[in-house]
Tab-separated table of C-alpha atoms in Angstrom:
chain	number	residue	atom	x	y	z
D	625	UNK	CA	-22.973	-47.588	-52.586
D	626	UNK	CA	-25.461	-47.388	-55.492
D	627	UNK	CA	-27.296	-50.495	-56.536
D	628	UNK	CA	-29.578	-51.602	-59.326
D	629	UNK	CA	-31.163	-55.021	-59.432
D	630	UNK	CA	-28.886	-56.124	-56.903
D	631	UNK	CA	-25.588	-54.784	-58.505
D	632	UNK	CA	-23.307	-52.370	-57.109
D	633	UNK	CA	-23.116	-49.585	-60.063
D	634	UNK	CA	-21.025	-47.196	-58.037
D	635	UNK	CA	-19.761	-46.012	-54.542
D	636	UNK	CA	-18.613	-43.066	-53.012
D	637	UNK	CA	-15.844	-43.459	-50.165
D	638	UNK	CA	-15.463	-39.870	-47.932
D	639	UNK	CA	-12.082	-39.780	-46.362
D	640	UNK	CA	-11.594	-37.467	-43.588
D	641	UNK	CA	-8.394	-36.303	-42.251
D	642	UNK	CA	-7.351	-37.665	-38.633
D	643	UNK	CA	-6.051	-34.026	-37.990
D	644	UNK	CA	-9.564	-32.569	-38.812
D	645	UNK	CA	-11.664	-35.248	-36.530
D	646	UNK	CA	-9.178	-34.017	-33.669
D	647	UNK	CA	-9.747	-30.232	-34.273
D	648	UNK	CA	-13.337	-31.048	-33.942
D	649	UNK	CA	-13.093	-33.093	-30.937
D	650	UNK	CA	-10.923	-30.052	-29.730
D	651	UNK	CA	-13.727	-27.606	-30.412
D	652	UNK	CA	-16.406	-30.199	-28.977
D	653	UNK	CA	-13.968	-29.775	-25.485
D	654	UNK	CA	-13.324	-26.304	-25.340
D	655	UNK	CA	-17.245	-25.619	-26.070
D	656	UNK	CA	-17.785	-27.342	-22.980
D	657	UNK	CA	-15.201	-25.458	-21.270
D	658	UNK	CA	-17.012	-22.245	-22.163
D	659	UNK	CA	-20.183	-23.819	-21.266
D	660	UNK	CA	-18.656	-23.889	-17.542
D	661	UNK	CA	-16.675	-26.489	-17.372
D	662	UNK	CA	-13.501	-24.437	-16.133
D	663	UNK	CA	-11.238	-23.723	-12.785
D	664	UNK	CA	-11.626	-20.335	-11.391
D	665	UNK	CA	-9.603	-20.349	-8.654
D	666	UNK	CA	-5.148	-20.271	-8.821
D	667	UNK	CA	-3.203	-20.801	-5.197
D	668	UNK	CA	-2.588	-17.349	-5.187
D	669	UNK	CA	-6.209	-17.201	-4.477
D	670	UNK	CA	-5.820	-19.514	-1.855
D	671	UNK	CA	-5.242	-17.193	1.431
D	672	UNK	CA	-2.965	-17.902	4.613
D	673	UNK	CA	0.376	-17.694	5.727
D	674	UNK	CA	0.262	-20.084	8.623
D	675	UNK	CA	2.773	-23.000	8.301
D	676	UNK	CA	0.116	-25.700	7.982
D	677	UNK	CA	-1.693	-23.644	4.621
D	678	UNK	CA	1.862	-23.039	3.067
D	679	UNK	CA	2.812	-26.879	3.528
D	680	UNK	CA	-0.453	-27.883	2.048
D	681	UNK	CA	0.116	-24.984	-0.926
D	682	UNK	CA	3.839	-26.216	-1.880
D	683	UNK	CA	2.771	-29.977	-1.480
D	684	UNK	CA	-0.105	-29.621	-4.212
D	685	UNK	CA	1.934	-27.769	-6.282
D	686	UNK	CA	4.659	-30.494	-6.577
D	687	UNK	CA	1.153	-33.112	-6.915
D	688	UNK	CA	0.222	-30.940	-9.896
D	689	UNK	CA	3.516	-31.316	-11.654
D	690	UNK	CA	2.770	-34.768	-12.092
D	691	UNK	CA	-0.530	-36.880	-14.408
D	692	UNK	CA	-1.670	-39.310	-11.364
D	693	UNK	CA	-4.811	-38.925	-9.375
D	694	UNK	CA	-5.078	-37.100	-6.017
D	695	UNK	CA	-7.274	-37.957	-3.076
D	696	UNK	CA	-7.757	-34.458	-1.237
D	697	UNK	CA	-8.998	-35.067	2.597
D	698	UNK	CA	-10.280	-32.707	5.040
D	699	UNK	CA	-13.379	-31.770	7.089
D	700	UNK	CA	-16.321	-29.615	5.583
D	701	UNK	CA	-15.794	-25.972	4.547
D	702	UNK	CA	-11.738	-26.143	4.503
D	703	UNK	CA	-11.615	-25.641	0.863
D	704	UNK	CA	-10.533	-28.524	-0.907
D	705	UNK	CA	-12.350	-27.518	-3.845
D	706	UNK	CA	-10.279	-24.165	-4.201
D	707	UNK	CA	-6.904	-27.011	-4.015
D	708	UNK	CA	-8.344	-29.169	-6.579
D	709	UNK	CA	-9.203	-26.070	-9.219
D	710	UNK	CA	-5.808	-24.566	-8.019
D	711	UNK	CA	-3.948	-28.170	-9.422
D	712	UNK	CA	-5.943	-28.261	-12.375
D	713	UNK	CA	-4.628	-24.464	-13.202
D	714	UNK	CA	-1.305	-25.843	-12.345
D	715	UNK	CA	-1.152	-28.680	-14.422
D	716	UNK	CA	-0.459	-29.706	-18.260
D	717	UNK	CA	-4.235	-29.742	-18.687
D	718	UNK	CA	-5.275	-26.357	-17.305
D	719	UNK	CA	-6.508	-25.025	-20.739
D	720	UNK	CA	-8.664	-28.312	-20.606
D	721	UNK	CA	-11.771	-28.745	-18.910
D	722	UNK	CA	-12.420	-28.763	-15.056
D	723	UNK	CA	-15.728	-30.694	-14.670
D	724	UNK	CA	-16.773	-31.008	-10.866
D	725	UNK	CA	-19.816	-33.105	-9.754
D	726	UNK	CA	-20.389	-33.432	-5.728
D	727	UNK	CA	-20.904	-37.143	-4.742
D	728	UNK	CA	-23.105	-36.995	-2.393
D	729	UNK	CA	-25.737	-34.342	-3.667
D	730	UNK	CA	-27.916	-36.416	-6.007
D	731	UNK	CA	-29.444	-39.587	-5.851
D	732	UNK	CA	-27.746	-42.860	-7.087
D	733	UNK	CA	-29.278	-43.081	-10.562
D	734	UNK	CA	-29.346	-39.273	-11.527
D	735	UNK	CA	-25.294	-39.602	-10.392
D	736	UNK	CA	-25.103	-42.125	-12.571
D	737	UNK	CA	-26.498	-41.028	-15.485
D	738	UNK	CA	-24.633	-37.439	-14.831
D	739	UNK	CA	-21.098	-39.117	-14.660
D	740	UNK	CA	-21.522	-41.843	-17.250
D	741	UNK	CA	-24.106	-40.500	-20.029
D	742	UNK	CA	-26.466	-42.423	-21.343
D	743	UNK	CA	-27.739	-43.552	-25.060
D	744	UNK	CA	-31.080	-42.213	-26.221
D	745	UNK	CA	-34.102	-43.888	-24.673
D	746	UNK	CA	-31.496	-45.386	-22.176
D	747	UNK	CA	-34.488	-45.004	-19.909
D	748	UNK	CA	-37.760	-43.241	-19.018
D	749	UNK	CA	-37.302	-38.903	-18.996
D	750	UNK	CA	-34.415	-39.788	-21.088
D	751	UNK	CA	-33.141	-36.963	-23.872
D	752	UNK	CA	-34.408	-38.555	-27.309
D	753	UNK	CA	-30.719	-37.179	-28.093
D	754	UNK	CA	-28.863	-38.813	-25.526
D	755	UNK	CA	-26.329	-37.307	-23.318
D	756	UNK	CA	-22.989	-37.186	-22.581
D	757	UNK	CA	-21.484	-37.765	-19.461
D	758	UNK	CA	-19.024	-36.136	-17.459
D	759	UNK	CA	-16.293	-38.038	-17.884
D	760	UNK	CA	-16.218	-37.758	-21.385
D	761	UNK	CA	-16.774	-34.172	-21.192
D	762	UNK	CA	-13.848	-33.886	-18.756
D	763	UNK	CA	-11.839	-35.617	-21.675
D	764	UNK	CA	-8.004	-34.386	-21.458
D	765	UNK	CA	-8.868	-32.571	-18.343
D	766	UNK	CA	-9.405	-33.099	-14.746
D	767	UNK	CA	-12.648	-34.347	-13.236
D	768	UNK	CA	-13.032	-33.404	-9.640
D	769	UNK	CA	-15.282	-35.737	-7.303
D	770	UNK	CA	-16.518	-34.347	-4.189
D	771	UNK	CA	-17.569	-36.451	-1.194
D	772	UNK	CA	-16.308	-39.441	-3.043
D	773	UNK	CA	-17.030	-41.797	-0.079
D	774	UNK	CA	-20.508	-41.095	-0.739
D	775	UNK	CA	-20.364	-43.421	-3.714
D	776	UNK	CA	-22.808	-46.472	-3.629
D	777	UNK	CA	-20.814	-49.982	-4.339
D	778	UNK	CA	-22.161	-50.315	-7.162
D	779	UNK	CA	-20.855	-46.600	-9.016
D	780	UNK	CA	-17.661	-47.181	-6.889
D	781	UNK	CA	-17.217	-50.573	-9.426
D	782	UNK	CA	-17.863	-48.420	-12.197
D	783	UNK	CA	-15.550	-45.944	-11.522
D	784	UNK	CA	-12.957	-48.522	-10.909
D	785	UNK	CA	-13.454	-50.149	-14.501
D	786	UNK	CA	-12.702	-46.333	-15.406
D	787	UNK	CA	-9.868	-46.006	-13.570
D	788	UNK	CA	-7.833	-49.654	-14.640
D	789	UNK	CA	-9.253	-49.436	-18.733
D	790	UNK	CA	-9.961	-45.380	-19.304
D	791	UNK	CA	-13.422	-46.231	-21.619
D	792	UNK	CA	-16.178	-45.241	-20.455
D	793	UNK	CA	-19.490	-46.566	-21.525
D	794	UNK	CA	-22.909	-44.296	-21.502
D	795	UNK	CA	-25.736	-46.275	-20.098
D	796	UNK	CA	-27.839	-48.151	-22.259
D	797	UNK	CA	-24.900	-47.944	-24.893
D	798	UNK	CA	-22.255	-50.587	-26.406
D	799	UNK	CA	-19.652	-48.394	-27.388
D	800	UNK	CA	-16.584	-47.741	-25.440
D	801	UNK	CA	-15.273	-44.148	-25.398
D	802	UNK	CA	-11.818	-43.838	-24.227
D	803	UNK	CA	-10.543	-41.029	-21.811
D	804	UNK	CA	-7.621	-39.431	-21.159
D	805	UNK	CA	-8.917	-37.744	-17.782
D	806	UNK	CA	-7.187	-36.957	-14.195
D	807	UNK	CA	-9.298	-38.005	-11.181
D	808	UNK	CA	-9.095	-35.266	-8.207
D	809	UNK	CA	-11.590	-36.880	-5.381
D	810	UNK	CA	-11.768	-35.085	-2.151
D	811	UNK	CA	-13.638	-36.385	0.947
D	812	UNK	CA	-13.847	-35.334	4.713
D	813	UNK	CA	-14.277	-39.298	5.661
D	814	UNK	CA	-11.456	-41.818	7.140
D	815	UNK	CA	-11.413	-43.706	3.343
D	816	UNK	CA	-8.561	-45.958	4.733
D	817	UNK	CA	-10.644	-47.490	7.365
D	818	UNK	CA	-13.638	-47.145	4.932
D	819	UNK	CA	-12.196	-49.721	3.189
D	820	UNK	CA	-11.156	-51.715	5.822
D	821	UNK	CA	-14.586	-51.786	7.189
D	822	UNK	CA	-15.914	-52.851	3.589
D	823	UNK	CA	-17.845	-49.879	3.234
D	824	UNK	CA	-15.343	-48.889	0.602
D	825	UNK	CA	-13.459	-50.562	-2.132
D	826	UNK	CA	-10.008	-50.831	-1.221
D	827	UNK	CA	-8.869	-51.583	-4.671
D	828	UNK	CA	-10.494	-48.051	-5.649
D	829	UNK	CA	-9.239	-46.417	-2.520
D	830	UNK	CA	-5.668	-47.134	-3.763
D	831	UNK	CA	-6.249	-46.235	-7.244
D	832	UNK	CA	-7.564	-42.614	-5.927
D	833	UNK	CA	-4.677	-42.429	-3.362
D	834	UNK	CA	-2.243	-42.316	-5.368
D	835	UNK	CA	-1.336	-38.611	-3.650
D	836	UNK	CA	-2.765	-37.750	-0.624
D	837	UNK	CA	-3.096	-34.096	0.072
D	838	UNK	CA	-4.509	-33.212	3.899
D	839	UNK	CA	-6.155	-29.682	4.245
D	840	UNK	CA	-5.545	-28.419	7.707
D	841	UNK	CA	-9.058	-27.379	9.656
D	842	UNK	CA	-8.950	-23.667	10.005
D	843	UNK	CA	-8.461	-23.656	13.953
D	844	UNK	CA	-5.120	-24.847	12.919
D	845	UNK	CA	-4.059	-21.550	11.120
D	846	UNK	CA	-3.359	-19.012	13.241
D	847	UNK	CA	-3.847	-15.902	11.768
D	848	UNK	CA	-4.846	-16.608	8.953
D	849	UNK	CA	-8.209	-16.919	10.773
D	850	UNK	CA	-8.156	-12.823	11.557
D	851	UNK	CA	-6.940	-12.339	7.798
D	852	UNK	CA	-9.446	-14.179	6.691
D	853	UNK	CA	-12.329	-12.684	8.687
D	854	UNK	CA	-11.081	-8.871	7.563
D	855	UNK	CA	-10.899	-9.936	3.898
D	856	UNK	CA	-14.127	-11.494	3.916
D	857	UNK	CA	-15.332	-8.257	5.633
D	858	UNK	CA	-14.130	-5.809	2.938
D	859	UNK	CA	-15.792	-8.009	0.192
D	860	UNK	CA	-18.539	-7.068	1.917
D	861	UNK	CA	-17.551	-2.905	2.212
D	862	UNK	CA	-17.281	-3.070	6.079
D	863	UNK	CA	-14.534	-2.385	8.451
D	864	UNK	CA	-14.839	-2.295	12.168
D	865	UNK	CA	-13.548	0.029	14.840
D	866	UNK	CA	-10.221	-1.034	16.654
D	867	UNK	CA	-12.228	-1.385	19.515
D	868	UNK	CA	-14.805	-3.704	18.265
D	869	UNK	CA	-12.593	-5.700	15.911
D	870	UNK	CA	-9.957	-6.400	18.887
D	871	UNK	CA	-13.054	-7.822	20.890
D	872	UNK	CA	-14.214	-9.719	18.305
D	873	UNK	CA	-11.077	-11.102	17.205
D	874	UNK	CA	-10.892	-12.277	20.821
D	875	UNK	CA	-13.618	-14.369	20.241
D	876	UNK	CA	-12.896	-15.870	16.557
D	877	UNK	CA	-9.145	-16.773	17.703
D	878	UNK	CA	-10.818	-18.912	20.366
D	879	UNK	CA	-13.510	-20.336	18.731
D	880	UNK	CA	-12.883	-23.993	17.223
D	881	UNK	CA	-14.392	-23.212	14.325
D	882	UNK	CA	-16.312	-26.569	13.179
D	883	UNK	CA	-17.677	-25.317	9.994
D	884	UNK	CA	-14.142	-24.227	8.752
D	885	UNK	CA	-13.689	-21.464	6.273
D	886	UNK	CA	-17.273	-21.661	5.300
D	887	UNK	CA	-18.884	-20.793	8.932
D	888	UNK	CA	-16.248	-18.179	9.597
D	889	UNK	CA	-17.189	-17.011	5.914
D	890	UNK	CA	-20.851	-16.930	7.227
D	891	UNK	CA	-19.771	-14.797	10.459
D	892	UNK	CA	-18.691	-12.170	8.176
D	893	UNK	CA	-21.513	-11.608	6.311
D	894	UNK	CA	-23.969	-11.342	9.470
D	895	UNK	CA	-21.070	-9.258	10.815
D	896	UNK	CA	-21.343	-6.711	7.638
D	897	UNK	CA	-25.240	-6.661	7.313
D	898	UNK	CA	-25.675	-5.773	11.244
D	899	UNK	CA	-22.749	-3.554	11.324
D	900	UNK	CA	-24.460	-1.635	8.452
D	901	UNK	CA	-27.767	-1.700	10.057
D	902	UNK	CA	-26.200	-0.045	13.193
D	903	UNK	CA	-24.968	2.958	11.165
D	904	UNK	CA	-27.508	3.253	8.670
């Protein structure tokens, strides 16, 4: 508006289509996207035949027919990760983002800040910009949250209020942003007794559980383990003599195998580099 001594003389009113503030949101998303918010990995990627991996593969493909959240459990190194991308690329939203943030790997307030955004001069360090946060940059998509019974009480309220309204609020902000996301959590923790031990809101629990998809440890698989171990070989250019493989297949088929898919990973690789020590 245009004033002069106190009188409006004129105005100018911009109207915008709602079809053009939605292609730019769109644009907004799939910048993100390309700025590496995506899911690499499909189940065909995922490797095994044993009966335990192909249950676990036709189970989260019926989970990823669906829009509710999914609560993946298993220990360390089984690959839960490679299941959640694999649902995301399955799903409605897989040419949405895939934004992935591990629980457990920074402190409380950096999490926070990372998952919720935060207004500028929200707090000390703070971009004079602001920042988004990842749930609104997971917006339409899937947010994955590793080690989600790493979460402190108080981001484990947060996410609730997520969860039950879909707004999120940056920190140091007033405005509500509202999400359409799908929450994929995965955790190698008991979350059941979690809760019942109070170390873990059951109300949240409940709201993440709404599908429950185990991952089998790898001493479970058979032989997968063996076509595991020679694939992870050839990435690597190597391939043993019958003699030495059938040894050391002897061992990895006996070995329990703690570390999962990640330790047996690791075996490879020393495997490769001293094999082609030996014949260089």
């Amino acid at each position: 508006a245009t004033h002069l001594d106190d009188q409006v003389i004129g105005a100018i009113l911009t109207i915008q289509s709602a079809t053009d503030i939605q292609q730019k949101e769109y644009e907004i998303r799939r910048k993100n996207k390309l700025a590496g918010h995506c899911a690499k990995y499909s189940f065909d990627q995922i490797i095994g035949n044993s009966p335990a991996i192909v249950q676990a593969k036709e189970q989260a493909q019926l989970f990823a027919a669906t829009d509710s959240n999914i609560l993946i459990s298993g220990p360390t190194g089984a690959g839960k990760e490679l299941f959640a991308q694999g649902i995301h690329n399955a799903s409605r939203r897989r040419s949405r983002p895939f934004v992935a943030i591990n629980c457990a790997a920074l402190p409380e307030s950096v999490l926070e800040s990372e998952l919720f955004g935060y207004e500028p001069g929200a707090f000390t360090g703070a971009k004079k910009e602001g920042k988004a946060g990842l749930f609104e940059l997971a917006h339409n998509g899937t947010i994955f949250l590793d080690e989600i019974g790493e979460l402190s009480m108080p981001l484990q309220t947060r996410l609730l209020r997520v969860l039950q309204e879909r707004e999120v609020m940056r920190i140091g902000g007033s405005r509500l942003f509202s999400i359409d996301i799908r929450v994929i959590s995965a955790t190698n923790q008991d979350l059941k007794r979690n809760s019942e031990e109070k170390t873990f809101r059951m109300d949240l629990y409940y709201r993440l559980n709404v599908f429950n998809l185990v991952i089998p440890p790898l001493r479970r698989r058979g032989n997968d383990v063996e076509h595991l171990f020679q694939l992870f070989l050839r990435n690597h250019n190597v391939s043993l003599p019958k003699e030495e493989h059938e040894k050391l297949y002897a061992y990895i088929s006996s070995y329990s195998w703690p570390g999962n898919i990640r330790e047996l990973q690791n075996v490879a690789e020393r495997v490769a580099h001293l094999t082609s020590l030996q014949q260089s």
